[in-house]
PDB file of C-alpha atoms in Angstrom:
ATOM      1  CA  UNK A   1      -9.544  15.265 -35.208  1.00 45.00           C
ATOM      2  CA  UNK A   2     -10.146  13.824 -31.755  1.00 51.00           C
ATOM      3  CA  UNK A   3      -8.370  10.646 -30.686  1.00 53.00           C
ATOM      4  CA  UNK A   4     -11.021   7.935 -30.234  1.00 55.00           C
ATOM      5  CA  UNK A   5      -8.741   5.423 -28.539  1.00 57.00           C
ATOM      6  CA  UNK A   6      -9.620   4.583 -24.918  1.00 62.00           C
ATOM      7  CA  UNK A   7      -7.482   6.282 -22.284  1.00 68.00           C
ATOM      8  CA  UNK A   8      -4.986   3.963 -20.588  1.00 77.00           C
ATOM      9  CA  UNK A   9      -5.423   2.955 -16.989  1.00 83.00           C
ATOM     10  CA  UNK A  10      -4.434   5.817 -14.626  1.00 90.00           C
ATOM     11  CA  UNK A  11      -1.267   4.547 -12.961  1.00 92.00           C
ATOM     12  CA  UNK A  12      -1.391   7.193 -10.221  1.00 95.00           C
ATOM     13  CA  UNK A  13      -4.826   5.959  -9.153  1.00 95.00           C
ATOM     14  CA  UNK A  14      -3.599   2.385  -8.771  1.00 96.00           C
ATOM     15  CA  UNK A  15      -0.484   3.386  -6.855  1.00 97.00           C
ATOM     16  CA  UNK A  16      -2.479   5.598  -4.460  1.00 98.00           C
ATOM     17  CA  UNK A  17      -4.997   2.808  -3.903  1.00 98.00           C
ATOM     18  CA  UNK A  18      -2.123   0.391  -3.244  1.00 98.00           C
ATOM     19  CA  UNK A  19      -0.502   2.761  -0.750  1.00 98.00           C
ATOM     20  CA  UNK A  20      -3.800   3.132   1.117  1.00 98.00           C
ATOM     21  CA  UNK A  21      -4.724  -0.550   1.021  1.00 98.00           C
ATOM     22  CA  UNK A  22      -1.209  -1.491   2.182  1.00 98.00           C
ATOM     23  CA  UNK A  23      -1.552   0.904   5.095  1.00 98.00           C
ATOM     24  CA  UNK A  24      -5.004  -0.463   5.956  1.00 97.00           C
ATOM     25  CA  UNK A  25      -3.668  -4.036   5.851  1.00 98.00           C
ATOM     26  CA  UNK A  26      -0.773  -3.101   8.132  1.00 97.00           C
ATOM     27  CA  UNK A  27      -2.987  -1.263  10.600  1.00 97.00           C
ATOM     28  CA  UNK A  28      -5.819  -3.765  10.668  1.00 97.00           C
ATOM     29  CA  UNK A  29      -3.787  -6.984  10.630  1.00 97.00           C
ATOM     30  CA  UNK A  30      -0.594  -6.049  12.521  1.00 97.00           C
ATOM     31  CA  UNK A  31      -1.927  -3.346  14.874  1.00 96.00           C
ATOM     32  CA  UNK A  32      -5.416  -4.621  15.651  1.00 96.00           C
ATOM     33  CA  UNK A  33      -5.830  -8.331  14.918  1.00 97.00           C
ATOM     34  CA  UNK A  34      -2.350  -9.674  15.724  1.00 97.00           C
ATOM     35  CA  UNK A  35      -1.447  -6.802  18.075  1.00 95.00           C
ATOM     36  CA  UNK A  36       2.204  -7.173  17.134  1.00 97.00           C
ATOM     37  CA  UNK A  37       2.866  -3.456  17.250  1.00 96.00           C
ATOM     38  CA  UNK A  38       1.163  -0.090  17.321  1.00 97.00           C
ATOM     39  CA  UNK A  39       2.208   3.120  15.642  1.00 97.00           C
ATOM     40  CA  UNK A  40       4.525   4.376  18.403  1.00 98.00           C
ATOM     41  CA  UNK A  41       5.064   1.194  20.417  1.00 97.00           C
ATOM     42  CA  UNK A  42       8.826   1.301  19.825  1.00 96.00           C
ATOM     43  CA  UNK A  43       8.960   4.663  21.617  1.00 97.00           C
ATOM     44  CA  UNK A  44       6.008   4.217  23.989  1.00 98.00           C
ATOM     45  CA  UNK A  45       5.627   0.508  24.913  1.00 96.00           C
ATOM     46  CA  UNK A  46       2.166  -0.702  25.844  1.00 95.00           C
ATOM     47  CA  UNK A  47       3.002  -0.862  29.555  1.00 96.00           C
ATOM     48  CA  UNK A  48       0.622   1.842  30.803  1.00 97.00           C
ATOM     49  CA  UNK A  49      -2.873   3.106  30.061  1.00 98.00           C
ATOM     50  CA  UNK A  50      -1.420   6.438  28.916  1.00 98.00           C
ATOM     51  CA  UNK A  51       0.874   4.695  26.406  1.00 98.00           C
ATOM     52  CA  UNK A  52      -1.979   2.521  25.140  1.00 97.00           C
ATOM     53  CA  UNK A  53      -4.118   5.634  24.637  1.00 98.00           C
ATOM     54  CA  UNK A  54      -1.294   7.443  22.847  1.00 98.00           C
ATOM     55  CA  UNK A  55      -0.630   4.473  20.546  1.00 98.00           C
ATOM     56  CA  UNK A  56      -4.328   4.029  19.820  1.00 97.00           C
ATOM     57  CA  UNK A  57      -4.631   7.706  18.880  1.00 98.00           C
ATOM     58  CA  UNK A  58      -1.649   7.447  16.537  1.00 98.00           C
ATOM     59  CA  UNK A  59      -3.050   4.227  15.048  1.00 98.00           C
ATOM     60  CA  UNK A  60      -6.217   6.225  14.316  1.00 98.00           C
ATOM     61  CA  UNK A  61      -4.204   8.994  12.658  1.00 98.00           C
ATOM     62  CA  UNK A  62      -2.398   6.326  10.611  1.00 98.00           C
ATOM     63  CA  UNK A  63      -5.743   4.854   9.490  1.00 98.00           C
ATOM     64  CA  UNK A  64      -6.975   8.369   8.657  1.00 98.00           C
ATOM     65  CA  UNK A  65      -3.966   8.851   6.373  1.00 98.00           C
ATOM     66  CA  UNK A  66      -4.698   5.467   4.742  1.00 98.00           C
ATOM     67  CA  UNK A  67      -8.291   6.587   4.173  1.00 98.00           C
ATOM     68  CA  UNK A  68      -7.103   9.803   2.505  1.00 98.00           C
ATOM     69  CA  UNK A  69      -4.797   7.796   0.190  1.00 98.00           C
ATOM     70  CA  UNK A  70      -7.670   5.521  -0.858  1.00 98.00           C
ATOM     71  CA  UNK A  71      -9.943   8.526  -1.454  1.00 98.00           C
ATOM     72  CA  UNK A  72      -7.193  10.191  -3.520  1.00 98.00           C
ATOM     73  CA  UNK A  73      -6.805   6.998  -5.572  1.00 97.00           C
ATOM     74  CA  UNK A  74     -10.545   6.771  -6.172  1.00 97.00           C
ATOM     75  CA  UNK A  75     -10.604  10.442  -7.155  1.00 96.00           C
ATOM     76  CA  UNK A  76      -7.764   9.892  -9.637  1.00 93.00           C
ATOM     77  CA  UNK A  77      -9.591   6.878 -11.057  1.00 91.00           C
ATOM     78  CA  UNK A  78     -12.774   8.918 -11.382  1.00 90.00           C
ATOM     79  CA  UNK A  79     -10.892  11.819 -13.017  1.00 88.00           C
ATOM     80  CA  UNK A  80      -9.312   9.411 -15.489  1.00 84.00           C
ATOM     81  CA  UNK A  81     -12.680   7.940 -16.400  1.00 82.00           C
ATOM     82  CA  UNK A  82     -14.621  11.195 -16.567  1.00 81.00           C
ATOM     83  CA  UNK A  83     -15.344  12.366 -20.067  1.00 69.00           C
ATOM     84  CA  UNK A  84     -13.324   9.643 -21.754  1.00 72.00           C
ATOM     85  CA  UNK A  85     -13.558   6.029 -22.615  1.00 72.00           C
ATOM     86  CA  UNK A  86     -11.231   4.599 -19.963  1.00 74.00           C
ATOM     87  CA  UNK A  87      -9.627   1.254 -20.676  1.00 76.00           C
ATOM     88  CA  UNK A  88      -9.820  -0.710 -17.441  1.00 77.00           C
ATOM     89  CA  UNK A  89      -7.123  -3.350 -17.603  1.00 84.00           C
ATOM     90  CA  UNK A  90      -7.282  -5.853 -14.764  1.00 90.00           C
ATOM     91  CA  UNK A  91      -3.525  -6.424 -15.096  1.00 93.00           C
ATOM     92  CA  UNK A  92      -2.651  -2.751 -14.989  1.00 93.00           C
ATOM     93  CA  UNK A  93      -5.077  -2.136 -12.120  1.00 93.00           C
ATOM     94  CA  UNK A  94      -3.844  -5.022 -10.006  1.00 96.00           C
ATOM     95  CA  UNK A  95      -0.238  -4.346 -10.980  1.00 96.00           C
ATOM     96  CA  UNK A  96      -0.325  -0.677  -9.986  1.00 96.00           C
ATOM     97  CA  UNK A  97      -2.115  -1.516  -6.724  1.00 97.00           C
ATOM     98  CA  UNK A  98       0.601  -4.075  -5.900  1.00 98.00           C
ATOM     99  CA  UNK A  99       3.231  -1.529  -6.878  1.00 97.00           C
ATOM    100  CA  UNK A 100       1.730   1.022  -4.463  1.00 98.00           C
ATOM    101  CA  UNK A 101       1.407  -1.552  -1.682  1.00 98.00           C
ATOM    102  CA  UNK A 102       5.029  -2.577  -2.154  1.00 98.00           C
ATOM    103  CA  UNK A 103       6.101   1.069  -2.063  1.00 98.00           C
ATOM    104  CA  UNK A 104       4.169   1.446   1.195  1.00 98.00           C
ATOM    105  CA  UNK A 105       5.948  -1.568   2.735  1.00 97.00           C
ATOM    106  CA  UNK A 106       9.392  -0.339   1.706  1.00 97.00           C
ATOM    107  CA  UNK A 107       8.868   3.252   2.834  1.00 97.00           C
ATOM    108  CA  UNK A 108       7.148   2.279   6.081  1.00 96.00           C
ATOM    109  CA  UNK A 109       9.653  -0.494   6.750  1.00 97.00           C
ATOM    110  CA  UNK A 110      12.744   1.602   6.149  1.00 97.00           C
ATOM    111  CA  UNK A 111      11.569   4.856   7.749  1.00 97.00           C
ATOM    112  CA  UNK A 112       9.321   3.694  10.621  1.00 96.00           C
ATOM    113  CA  UNK A 113      11.020   0.403  11.484  1.00 95.00           C
ATOM    114  CA  UNK A 114      14.680   1.084  10.811  1.00 95.00           C
ATOM    115  CA  UNK A 115      15.394   4.834  10.764  1.00 97.00           C
ATOM    116  CA  UNK A 116      12.918   6.202  13.322  1.00 97.00           C
ATOM    117  CA  UNK A 117      12.423   3.000  15.337  1.00 96.00           C
ATOM    118  CA  UNK A 118       8.709   3.776  15.831  1.00 97.00           C
ATOM    119  CA  UNK A 119       7.983   0.047  15.960  1.00 97.00           C
ATOM    120  CA  UNK A 120       9.051  -3.246  14.438  1.00 96.00           C
ATOM    121  CA  UNK A 121       6.857  -5.695  12.558  1.00 97.00           C
ATOM    122  CA  UNK A 122       6.598  -8.280  15.335  1.00 97.00           C
ATOM    123  CA  UNK A 123       7.318  -6.976  18.814  1.00 96.00           C
ATOM    124  CA  UNK A 124       5.977 -10.135  20.452  1.00 96.00           C
ATOM    125  CA  UNK A 125       9.088 -12.176  19.635  1.00 97.00           C
ATOM    126  CA  UNK A 126      12.436 -11.879  21.449  1.00 97.00           C
ATOM    127  CA  UNK A 127      14.412  -8.770  20.501  1.00 95.00           C
ATOM    128  CA  UNK A 128      17.037 -10.667  18.494  1.00 96.00           C
ATOM    129  CA  UNK A 129      14.382 -12.144  16.196  1.00 97.00           C
ATOM    130  CA  UNK A 130      12.593  -8.889  15.368  1.00 96.00           C
ATOM    131  CA  UNK A 131      15.005  -7.903  12.622  1.00 95.00           C
ATOM    132  CA  UNK A 132      14.083 -11.048  10.661  1.00 97.00           C
ATOM    133  CA  UNK A 133      10.420 -10.005  10.668  1.00 97.00           C
ATOM    134  CA  UNK A 134      11.456  -6.522   9.502  1.00 97.00           C
ATOM    135  CA  UNK A 135      13.570  -7.984   6.683  1.00 97.00           C
ATOM    136  CA  UNK A 136      10.684 -10.237   5.646  1.00 98.00           C
ATOM    137  CA  UNK A 137       8.371  -7.202   5.523  1.00 98.00           C
ATOM    138  CA  UNK A 138      10.854  -5.367   3.266  1.00 98.00           C
ATOM    139  CA  UNK A 139      11.297  -8.402   1.005  1.00 98.00           C
ATOM    140  CA  UNK A 140       7.512  -8.786   0.779  1.00 98.00           C
ATOM    141  CA  UNK A 141       7.297  -5.134  -0.296  1.00 98.00           C
ATOM    142  CA  UNK A 142      10.067  -5.516  -2.870  1.00 98.00           C
ATOM    143  CA  UNK A 143       8.417  -8.650  -4.294  1.00 98.00           C
ATOM    144  CA  UNK A 144       5.082  -6.836  -4.594  1.00 98.00           C
ATOM    145  CA  UNK A 145       6.790  -3.949  -6.397  1.00 98.00           C
ATOM    146  CA  UNK A 146       8.502  -6.270  -8.887  1.00 98.00           C
ATOM    147  CA  UNK A 147       5.352  -8.329  -9.512  1.00 98.00           C
ATOM    148  CA  UNK A 148       3.197  -5.210  -9.713  1.00 97.00           C
ATOM    149  CA  UNK A 149       5.480  -3.491 -12.217  1.00 96.00           C
ATOM    150  CA  UNK A 150       5.580  -6.644 -14.364  1.00 96.00           C
ATOM    151  CA  UNK A 151       1.796  -7.000 -14.268  1.00 96.00           C
ATOM    152  CA  UNK A 152       1.249  -3.325 -15.124  1.00 93.00           C
ATOM    153  CA  UNK A 153       3.677  -3.606 -18.065  1.00 92.00           C
ATOM    154  CA  UNK A 154       1.955  -6.780 -19.264  1.00 91.00           C
ATOM    155  CA  UNK A 155      -1.406  -5.023 -19.145  1.00 87.00           C
ATOM    156  CA  UNK A 156       0.009  -2.142 -21.176  1.00 77.00           C
ATOM    157  CA  UNK A 157       1.438  -4.494 -23.802  1.00 76.00           C
ATOM    158  CA  UNK A 158      -1.874  -6.369 -23.895  1.00 67.00           C
ATOM    159  CA  UNK A 159      -3.551  -3.068 -24.767  1.00 56.00           C
ATOM    160  CA  UNK A 160      -1.059  -2.333 -27.550  1.00 55.00           C
ATOM    161  CA  UNK A 161      -1.589  -5.790 -29.067  1.00 51.00           C
ATOM    162  CA  UNK A 162      -5.371  -5.433 -28.844  1.00 50.00           C
ATOM    163  CA  UNK A 163      -5.288  -2.011 -30.543  1.00 49.00           C
ATOM    164  CA  UNK A 164      -2.988  -3.294 -33.269  1.00 44.00           C
ATOM    165  CA  UNK A 165      -5.198  -6.270 -34.010  1.00 42.00           C
ATOM    166  CA  UNK A 166      -8.323  -4.086 -34.111  1.00 40.00           C
ATOM    167  CA  UNK A 167      -6.718  -1.597 -36.468  1.00 41.00           C
ATOM    168  CA  UNK A 168      -5.551  -4.351 -38.832  1.00 38.00           C
ATOM    169  CA  UNK A 169      -9.104  -5.615 -39.381  1.00 34.00           C
TER     170      UNK A 169
END
């Protein structure tokens, strides 16, 4: 006999969407609007036209990767919904997106900012203050991961309670 229960929210889809949206936020807000840093500005400061061109190209590659992550997340969401009755939980959706965004911040912050030194969050402040912006970025990512995981769990429990109450009737 086929299981008629709705499929749970596809966690992978939410995490991929969060990774992509986190990357878009970083690129649009920090690179373009605030102009605090660019992808390679720690290695190639914006002190020449050639360096500006190089950074702009790498910012474009970064945005292209973000686009691919969002497309992959949408594809996973579509695959999860295709041919089944998908349970779309707002808590699980938002929670997994926050989880992915937080993962993006931690990976990007540790690898790009600290290990590779590609750039720091705010390169417009004096050098001694930059580490505080980097730490804030990491803490923001960790907070999003914790909140996202809690929200996704709450959405899953909400589903279990709803199924239990429907079955009891």
